[in-house]
Amino acid sequence: EKTYQHEWDTLTFEDEEEDRKEFIQNPYTRERMHDYKNEVVRYPDALWRNIALCLSALVVCTFIATVIAVVCAIALFKFRLVQKFQPHGLSSVGKAIGGCCQATSILVFNKIYQYVLSVLTDFENWQTETQYEDATIAKDFCFKIVNAYFACFFVAFVQNNMLIYGVDMHCPEWHCMPELAGTLAAVFILQLTIAQFMEVGLPIMKNRVRIFLKERAAKSYEVQSDEVENALVMSPEEKESKLDNYSGVFEEYQEMVIQFGYVTLFAAAFPLTAALSLMNNLVEIRTDAYKLLKGVQRPATKVAADIGTWQVILDIISTCCILTNCALVGFTSHGLFFYFPDMTPVERVWITVICEHCLLIFKAVLDAILNDPPKEALEAYERRCYLRDQVLAE
């Protein structure tokens, strides 16, 4: 990213970015003259912006609380199913049904929240496209990190330690790693399958149905000559004009970030997630290419200084994965007792905390080493700036 910033000269893009059309037309946008330039400066109404942000926070918190309640209810439903099926040797069926219910609830909440998210961000009246996208990403992440991962977090850290709706649902022998692996596998695999269909299969089916109906409607008119009949058949360009507009890269980034969280946050419980993710991405390279070529209209070119808030989110997830995996190995799993069979509870906490701190320090050192732009890209950028200034001076 640092290299491309210098090669494509996007370092100052956000300073030069134009105002959004929706911001200019919004009734809560104010105008004033610039202090020393003869131009109009637009800015949002401060009171309205604060009200909108408070409302957004309230709505997001409400969604998060609802997700937590639903996940707990589904966990209780799965627990009852397992109890009912266990005498017949079908406890795995109950666990599979519970995992499918968790995955379905995640997808349903994602779909509902996606609409609410757009409304909330429009209501906040952001000035530039970058500000709008950053606000969208921030609210999306606050909800999705709970919606996507709380089902696994519940099994790993809550199920053994709390009563849920007055019921003790602790794992067999207080060992939740097998159940966590099953929950993660069911949620992850089902989400990948449905997401691929919704992303590629559904738009292509809709487009083909739309084109078929258009052609059938055209051919239903009475045709007087071959020339008129040929005119009623849609050309390739007309068919492409009927395709949906490209929705942008937000959903692509969102999918990759959520997938990155599944791979890293609970890697100790189900390491096979990384292999499944790799296979999915190898397929998605082709499905995304097919979607861009056949499923949507040609995307418009957009410029950005960097990947924006997604970089911050990836950094947060990479930090959280150290905490969650250390906690999984130290507290959820019984693996430490294999190496330290006489370990006391206090020693168990100390070993986990020391390992976690060592990994956090190692991450901070790597971040400090790799954060600077490459020397070659920086020198090439400075040379282009110097030549540009020389040409302008002449």
PDB file of N, CA, C and O in Angstrom, residues 196-242:
ATOM      1  N   GLN A 196     -21.296 -17.017  -1.744  1.00  0.00           N
ATOM      2  CA  GLN A 196     -20.903 -17.171  -3.141  1.00  0.00           C
ATOM      3  C   GLN A 196     -22.126 -17.162  -4.057  1.00  0.00           C
ATOM      4  O   GLN A 196     -22.106 -16.550  -5.134  1.00  0.00           O
ATOM      5  N   PHE A 197     -23.176 -17.846  -3.639  1.00  0.00           N
ATOM      6  CA  PHE A 197     -24.398 -17.869  -4.451  1.00  0.00           C
ATOM      7  C   PHE A 197     -25.026 -16.486  -4.534  1.00  0.00           C
ATOM      8  O   PHE A 197     -25.427 -16.030  -5.614  1.00  0.00           O
ATOM      9  N   MET A 198     -25.130 -15.796  -3.388  1.00  0.00           N
ATOM     10  CA  MET A 198     -25.753 -14.471  -3.374  1.00  0.00           C
ATOM     11  C   MET A 198     -24.936 -13.461  -4.163  1.00  0.00           C
ATOM     12  O   MET A 198     -25.486 -12.541  -4.779  1.00  0.00           O
ATOM     13  N   GLU A 199     -23.623 -13.610  -4.159  1.00  0.00           N
ATOM     14  CA  GLU A 199     -22.753 -12.631  -4.805  1.00  0.00           C
ATOM     15  C   GLU A 199     -22.704 -12.808  -6.313  1.00  0.00           C
ATOM     16  O   GLU A 199     -22.640 -11.831  -7.054  1.00  0.00           O
ATOM     17  N   VAL A 200     -22.733 -14.036  -6.775  1.00  0.00           N
ATOM     18  CA  VAL A 200     -22.546 -14.300  -8.207  1.00  0.00           C
ATOM     19  C   VAL A 200     -23.801 -14.909  -8.834  1.00  0.00           C
ATOM     20  O   VAL A 200     -24.322 -14.410  -9.835  1.00  0.00           O
ATOM     21  N   GLY A 201     -24.291 -15.983  -8.258  1.00  0.00           N
ATOM     22  CA  GLY A 201     -25.387 -16.705  -8.879  1.00  0.00           C
ATOM     23  C   GLY A 201     -26.666 -15.902  -8.976  1.00  0.00           C
ATOM     24  O   GLY A 201     -27.309 -15.856 -10.040  1.00  0.00           O
ATOM     25  N   LEU A 202     -27.055 -15.232  -7.878  1.00  0.00           N
ATOM     26  CA  LEU A 202     -28.321 -14.506  -7.867  1.00  0.00           C
ATOM     27  C   LEU A 202     -28.345 -13.345  -8.861  1.00  0.00           C
ATOM     28  O   LEU A 202     -29.315 -13.212  -9.622  1.00  0.00           O
ATOM     29  N   PRO A 203     -27.309 -12.465  -8.906  1.00  0.00           N
ATOM     30  CA  PRO A 203     -27.345 -11.381  -9.904  1.00  0.00           C
ATOM     31  C   PRO A 203     -27.405 -11.883 -11.342  1.00  0.00           C
ATOM     32  O   PRO A 203     -28.117 -11.310 -12.176  1.00  0.00           O
ATOM     33  N   ILE A 204     -26.664 -12.959 -11.654  1.00  0.00           N
ATOM     34  CA  ILE A 204     -26.678 -13.480 -13.024  1.00  0.00           C
ATOM     35  C   ILE A 204     -28.055 -14.034 -13.368  1.00  0.00           C
ATOM     36  O   ILE A 204     -28.577 -13.811 -14.476  1.00  0.00           O
ATOM     37  N   MET A 205     -28.688 -14.736 -12.428  1.00  0.00           N
ATOM     38  CA  MET A 205     -30.041 -15.255 -12.672  1.00  0.00           C
ATOM     39  C   MET A 205     -31.022 -14.115 -12.886  1.00  0.00           C
ATOM     40  O   MET A 205     -31.856 -14.159 -13.798  1.00  0.00           O
ATOM     41  N   LYS A 206     -30.932 -13.055 -12.069  1.00  0.00           N
ATOM     42  CA  LYS A 206     -31.821 -11.904 -12.221  1.00  0.00           C
ATOM     43  C   LYS A 206     -31.634 -11.231 -13.566  1.00  0.00           C
ATOM     44  O   LYS A 206     -32.604 -10.859 -14.237  1.00  0.00           O
ATOM     45  N   ASN A 207     -30.375 -11.082 -13.989  1.00  0.00           N
ATOM     46  CA  ASN A 207     -30.110 -10.423 -15.269  1.00  0.00           C
ATOM     47  C   ASN A 207     -30.648 -11.242 -16.435  1.00  0.00           C
ATOM     48  O   ASN A 207     -31.212 -10.694 -17.392  1.00  0.00           O
ATOM     49  N   ARG A 208     -30.452 -12.565 -16.383  1.00  0.00           N
ATOM     50  CA  ARG A 208     -30.939 -13.405 -17.470  1.00  0.00           C
ATOM     51  C   ARG A 208     -32.462 -13.389 -17.551  1.00  0.00           C
ATOM     52  O   ARG A 208     -33.043 -13.369 -18.641  1.00  0.00           O
ATOM     53  N   VAL A 209     -33.116 -13.403 -16.399  1.00  0.00           N
ATOM     54  CA  VAL A 209     -34.583 -13.330 -16.398  1.00  0.00           C
ATOM     55  C   VAL A 209     -35.044 -11.997 -16.954  1.00  0.00           C
ATOM     56  O   VAL A 209     -35.996 -11.928 -17.758  1.00  0.00           O
ATOM     57  N   ARG A 210     -34.364 -10.895 -16.561  1.00  0.00           N
ATOM     58  CA  ARG A 210     -34.741  -9.564 -17.036  1.00  0.00           C
ATOM     59  C   ARG A 210     -34.587  -9.464 -18.557  1.00  0.00           C
ATOM     60  O   ARG A 210     -35.465  -8.951 -19.250  1.00  0.00           O
ATOM     61  N   ILE A 211     -33.461  -9.959 -19.082  1.00  0.00           N
ATOM     62  CA  ILE A 211     -33.228  -9.902 -20.535  1.00  0.00           C
ATOM     63  C   ILE A 211     -34.235 -10.778 -21.282  1.00  0.00           C
ATOM     64  O   ILE A 211     -34.772 -10.396 -22.326  1.00  0.00           O
ATOM     65  N   PHE A 212     -34.525 -11.960 -20.724  1.00  0.00           N
ATOM     66  CA  PHE A 212     -35.490 -12.860 -21.364  1.00  0.00           C
ATOM     67  C   PHE A 212     -36.864 -12.213 -21.444  1.00  0.00           C
ATOM     68  O   PHE A 212     -37.545 -12.282 -22.481  1.00  0.00           O
ATOM     69  N   LEU A 213     -37.293 -11.564 -20.349  1.00  0.00           N
ATOM     70  CA  LEU A 213     -38.604 -10.914 -20.352  1.00  0.00           C
ATOM     71  C   LEU A 213     -38.647  -9.752 -21.333  1.00  0.00           C
ATOM     72  O   LEU A 213     -39.669  -9.536 -22.009  1.00  0.00           O
ATOM     73  N   LYS A 214     -37.556  -9.006 -21.449  1.00  0.00           N
ATOM     74  CA  LYS A 214     -37.507  -7.890 -22.393  1.00  0.00           C
ATOM     75  C   LYS A 214     -37.622  -8.400 -23.836  1.00  0.00           C
ATOM     76  O   LYS A 214     -38.374  -7.841 -24.656  1.00  0.00           O
ATOM     77  N   GLU A 215     -36.871  -9.445 -24.144  1.00  0.00           N
ATOM     78  CA  GLU A 215     -36.904  -9.980 -25.512  1.00  0.00           C
ATOM     79  C   GLU A 215     -38.268 -10.583 -25.837  1.00  0.00           C
ATOM     80  O   GLU A 215     -38.786 -10.427 -26.946  1.00  0.00           O
ATOM     81  N   ARG A 216     -38.859 -11.253 -24.866  1.00  0.00           N
ATOM     82  CA  ARG A 216     -40.175 -11.845 -25.112  1.00  0.00           C
ATOM     83  C   ARG A 216     -41.236 -10.769 -25.309  1.00  0.00           C
ATOM     84  O   ARG A 216     -42.126 -10.904 -26.159  1.00  0.00           O
ATOM     85  N   ALA A 217     -41.120  -9.679 -24.532  1.00  0.00           N
ATOM     86  CA  ALA A 217     -42.072  -8.579 -24.698  1.00  0.00           C
ATOM     87  C   ALA A 217     -41.910  -7.926 -26.059  1.00  0.00           C
ATOM     88  O   ALA A 217     -42.901  -7.544 -26.699  1.00  0.00           O
ATOM     89  N   ALA A 218     -40.655  -7.802 -26.527  1.00  0.00           N
ATOM     90  CA  ALA A 218     -40.422  -7.189 -27.835  1.00  0.00           C
ATOM     91  C   ALA A 218     -40.972  -8.059 -28.958  1.00  0.00           C
ATOM     92  O   ALA A 218     -41.556  -7.573 -29.929  1.00  0.00           O
ATOM     93  N   LYS A 219     -40.783  -9.383 -28.834  1.00  0.00           N
ATOM     94  CA  LYS A 219     -41.231 -10.289 -29.889  1.00  0.00           C
ATOM     95  C   LYS A 219     -42.741 -10.501 -29.877  1.00  0.00           C
ATOM     96  O   LYS A 219     -43.296 -11.044 -30.827  1.00  0.00           O
ATOM     97  N   SER A 220     -43.417 -10.080 -28.825  1.00  0.00           N
ATOM     98  CA  SER A 220     -44.866 -10.274 -28.746  1.00  0.00           C
ATOM     99  C   SER A 220     -45.629  -9.299 -29.640  1.00  0.00           C
ATOM    100  O   SER A 220     -46.806  -9.521 -29.918  1.00  0.00           O
ATOM    101  N   TYR A 221     -44.966  -8.197 -30.034  1.00  0.00           N
ATOM    102  CA  TYR A 221     -45.620  -7.257 -30.949  1.00  0.00           C
ATOM    103  C   TYR A 221     -45.741  -7.866 -32.344  1.00  0.00           C
ATOM    104  O   TYR A 221     -44.953  -8.716 -32.745  1.00  0.00           O
ATOM    105  N   GLU A 222     -46.710  -7.420 -33.055  1.00  0.00           N
ATOM    106  CA  GLU A 222     -46.881  -7.899 -34.429  1.00  0.00           C
ATOM    107  C   GLU A 222     -45.762  -7.353 -35.298  1.00  0.00           C
ATOM    108  O   GLU A 222     -45.481  -6.148 -35.286  1.00  0.00           O
ATOM    109  N   VAL A 223     -45.124  -8.234 -36.047  1.00  0.00           N
ATOM    110  CA  VAL A 223     -43.984  -7.869 -36.873  1.00  0.00           C
ATOM    111  C   VAL A 223     -44.432  -7.810 -38.335  1.00  0.00           C
ATOM    112  O   VAL A 223     -45.023  -8.754 -38.845  1.00  0.00           O
ATOM    113  N   GLN A 224     -44.133  -6.703 -38.989  1.00  0.00           N
ATOM    114  CA  GLN A 224     -44.544  -6.510 -40.366  1.00  0.00           C
ATOM    115  C   GLN A 224     -43.480  -6.916 -41.364  1.00  0.00           C
ATOM    116  O   GLN A 224     -43.781  -7.217 -42.505  1.00  0.00           O
ATOM    117  N   SER A 225     -42.201  -6.923 -40.958  1.00  0.00           N
ATOM    118  CA  SER A 225     -41.125  -7.248 -41.896  1.00  0.00           C
ATOM    119  C   SER A 225     -39.961  -7.837 -41.139  1.00  0.00           C
ATOM    120  O   SER A 225     -39.883  -7.745 -39.913  1.00  0.00           O
ATOM    121  N   ASP A 226     -39.022  -8.436 -41.890  1.00  0.00           N
ATOM    122  CA  ASP A 226     -37.824  -9.001 -41.273  1.00  0.00           C
ATOM    123  C   ASP A 226     -36.976  -7.926 -40.636  1.00  0.00           C
ATOM    124  O   ASP A 226     -36.336  -8.149 -39.609  1.00  0.00           O
ATOM    125  N   GLU A 227     -36.967  -6.746 -41.234  1.00  0.00           N
ATOM    126  CA  GLU A 227     -36.156  -5.646 -40.688  1.00  0.00           C
ATOM    127  C   GLU A 227     -36.631  -5.240 -39.309  1.00  0.00           C
ATOM    128  O   GLU A 227     -35.855  -5.032 -38.390  1.00  0.00           O
ATOM    129  N   VAL A 228     -37.931  -5.136 -39.144  1.00  0.00           N
ATOM    130  CA  VAL A 228     -38.487  -4.787 -37.831  1.00  0.00           C
ATOM    131  C   VAL A 228     -38.227  -5.906 -36.843  1.00  0.00           C
ATOM    132  O   VAL A 228     -37.882  -5.690 -35.680  1.00  0.00           O
ATOM    133  N   GLU A 229     -38.342  -7.156 -37.292  1.00  0.00           N
ATOM    134  CA  GLU A 229     -38.119  -8.290 -36.396  1.00  0.00           C
ATOM    135  C   GLU A 229     -36.678  -8.316 -35.912  1.00  0.00           C
ATOM    136  O   GLU A 229     -36.409  -8.556 -34.733  1.00  0.00           O
ATOM    137  N   ASN A 230     -35.728  -8.043 -36.786  1.00  0.00           N
ATOM    138  CA  ASN A 230     -34.327  -8.001 -36.381  1.00  0.00           C
ATOM    139  C   ASN A 230     -34.063  -6.851 -35.430  1.00  0.00           C
ATOM    140  O   ASN A 230     -33.224  -6.942 -34.539  1.00  0.00           O
ATOM    141  N   ALA A 231     -34.789  -5.748 -35.599  1.00  0.00           N
ATOM    142  CA  ALA A 231     -34.582  -4.596 -34.725  1.00  0.00           C
ATOM    143  C   ALA A 231     -35.056  -4.883 -33.307  1.00  0.00           C
ATOM    144  O   ALA A 231     -34.565  -4.296 -32.347  1.00  0.00           O
ATOM    145  N   LEU A 232     -36.041  -5.808 -33.186  1.00  0.00           N
ATOM    146  CA  LEU A 232     -36.569  -6.101 -31.860  1.00  0.00           C
ATOM    147  C   LEU A 232     -35.660  -7.022 -31.061  1.00  0.00           C
ATOM    148  O   LEU A 232     -35.822  -7.149 -29.858  1.00  0.00           O
ATOM    149  N   VAL A 233     -34.695  -7.698 -31.712  1.00  0.00           N
ATOM    150  CA  VAL A 233     -33.746  -8.549 -31.001  1.00  0.00           C
ATOM    151  C   VAL A 233     -32.655  -7.678 -30.391  1.00  0.00           C
ATOM    152  O   VAL A 233     -32.050  -6.854 -31.078  1.00  0.00           O
ATOM    153  N   MET A 234     -32.396  -7.839 -29.102  1.00  0.00           N
ATOM    154  CA  MET A 234     -31.449  -6.969 -28.398  1.00  0.00           C
ATOM    155  C   MET A 234     -30.020  -7.277 -28.821  1.00  0.00           C
ATOM    156  O   MET A 234     -29.604  -8.434 -28.907  1.00  0.00           O
ATOM    157  N   SER A 235     -29.257  -6.216 -29.056  1.00  0.00           N
ATOM    158  CA  SER A 235     -27.845  -6.347 -29.383  1.00  0.00           C
ATOM    159  C   SER A 235     -27.052  -6.608 -28.107  1.00  0.00           C
ATOM    160  O   SER A 235     -27.558  -6.399 -26.993  1.00  0.00           O
ATOM    161  N   PRO A 236     -25.784  -7.066 -28.219  1.00  0.00           N
ATOM    162  CA  PRO A 236     -24.966  -7.269 -27.007  1.00  0.00           C
ATOM    163  C   PRO A 236     -24.836  -6.013 -26.155  1.00  0.00           C
ATOM    164  O   PRO A 236     -24.843  -6.090 -24.926  1.00  0.00           O
ATOM    165  N   GLU A 237     -24.724  -4.856 -26.815  1.00  0.00           N
ATOM    166  CA  GLU A 237     -24.604  -3.607 -26.052  1.00  0.00           C
ATOM    167  C   GLU A 237     -25.878  -3.315 -25.266  1.00  0.00           C
ATOM    168  O   GLU A 237     -25.829  -2.843 -24.121  1.00  0.00           O
ATOM    169  N   GLU A 238     -27.037  -3.576 -25.893  1.00  0.00           N
ATOM    170  CA  GLU A 238     -28.302  -3.346 -25.189  1.00  0.00           C
ATOM    171  C   GLU A 238     -28.455  -4.302 -24.012  1.00  0.00           C
ATOM    172  O   GLU A 238     -28.955  -3.917 -22.944  1.00  0.00           O
ATOM    173  N   LYS A 239     -28.019  -5.554 -24.210  1.00  0.00           N
ATOM    174  CA  LYS A 239     -28.081  -6.515 -23.108  1.00  0.00           C
ATOM    175  C   LYS A 239     -27.197  -6.063 -21.943  1.00  0.00           C
ATOM    176  O   LYS A 239     -27.589  -6.165 -20.778  1.00  0.00           O
ATOM    177  N   GLU A 240     -26.007  -5.556 -22.262  1.00  0.00           N
ATOM    178  CA  GLU A 240     -25.107  -5.087 -21.200  1.00  0.00           C
ATOM    179  C   GLU A 240     -25.677  -3.877 -20.471  1.00  0.00           C
ATOM    180  O   GLU A 240     -25.451  -3.697 -19.280  1.00  0.00           O
ATOM    181  N   SER A 241     -26.433  -3.049 -21.186  1.00  0.00           N
ATOM    182  CA  SER A 241     -27.034  -1.876 -20.537  1.00  0.00           C
ATOM    183  C   SER A 241     -28.120  -2.258 -19.542  1.00  0.00           C
ATOM    184  O   SER A 241     -28.485  -1.458 -18.679  1.00  0.00           O
ATOM    185  N   LYS A 242     -28.651  -3.480 -19.668  1.00  0.00           N
ATOM    186  CA  LYS A 242     -29.695  -3.939 -18.741  1.00  0.00           C
ATOM    187  C   LYS A 242     -29.107  -4.557 -17.469  1.00  0.00           C
ATOM    188  O   LYS A 242     -29.847  -4.866 -16.544  1.00  0.00           O
TER     189      LYS A 242
END
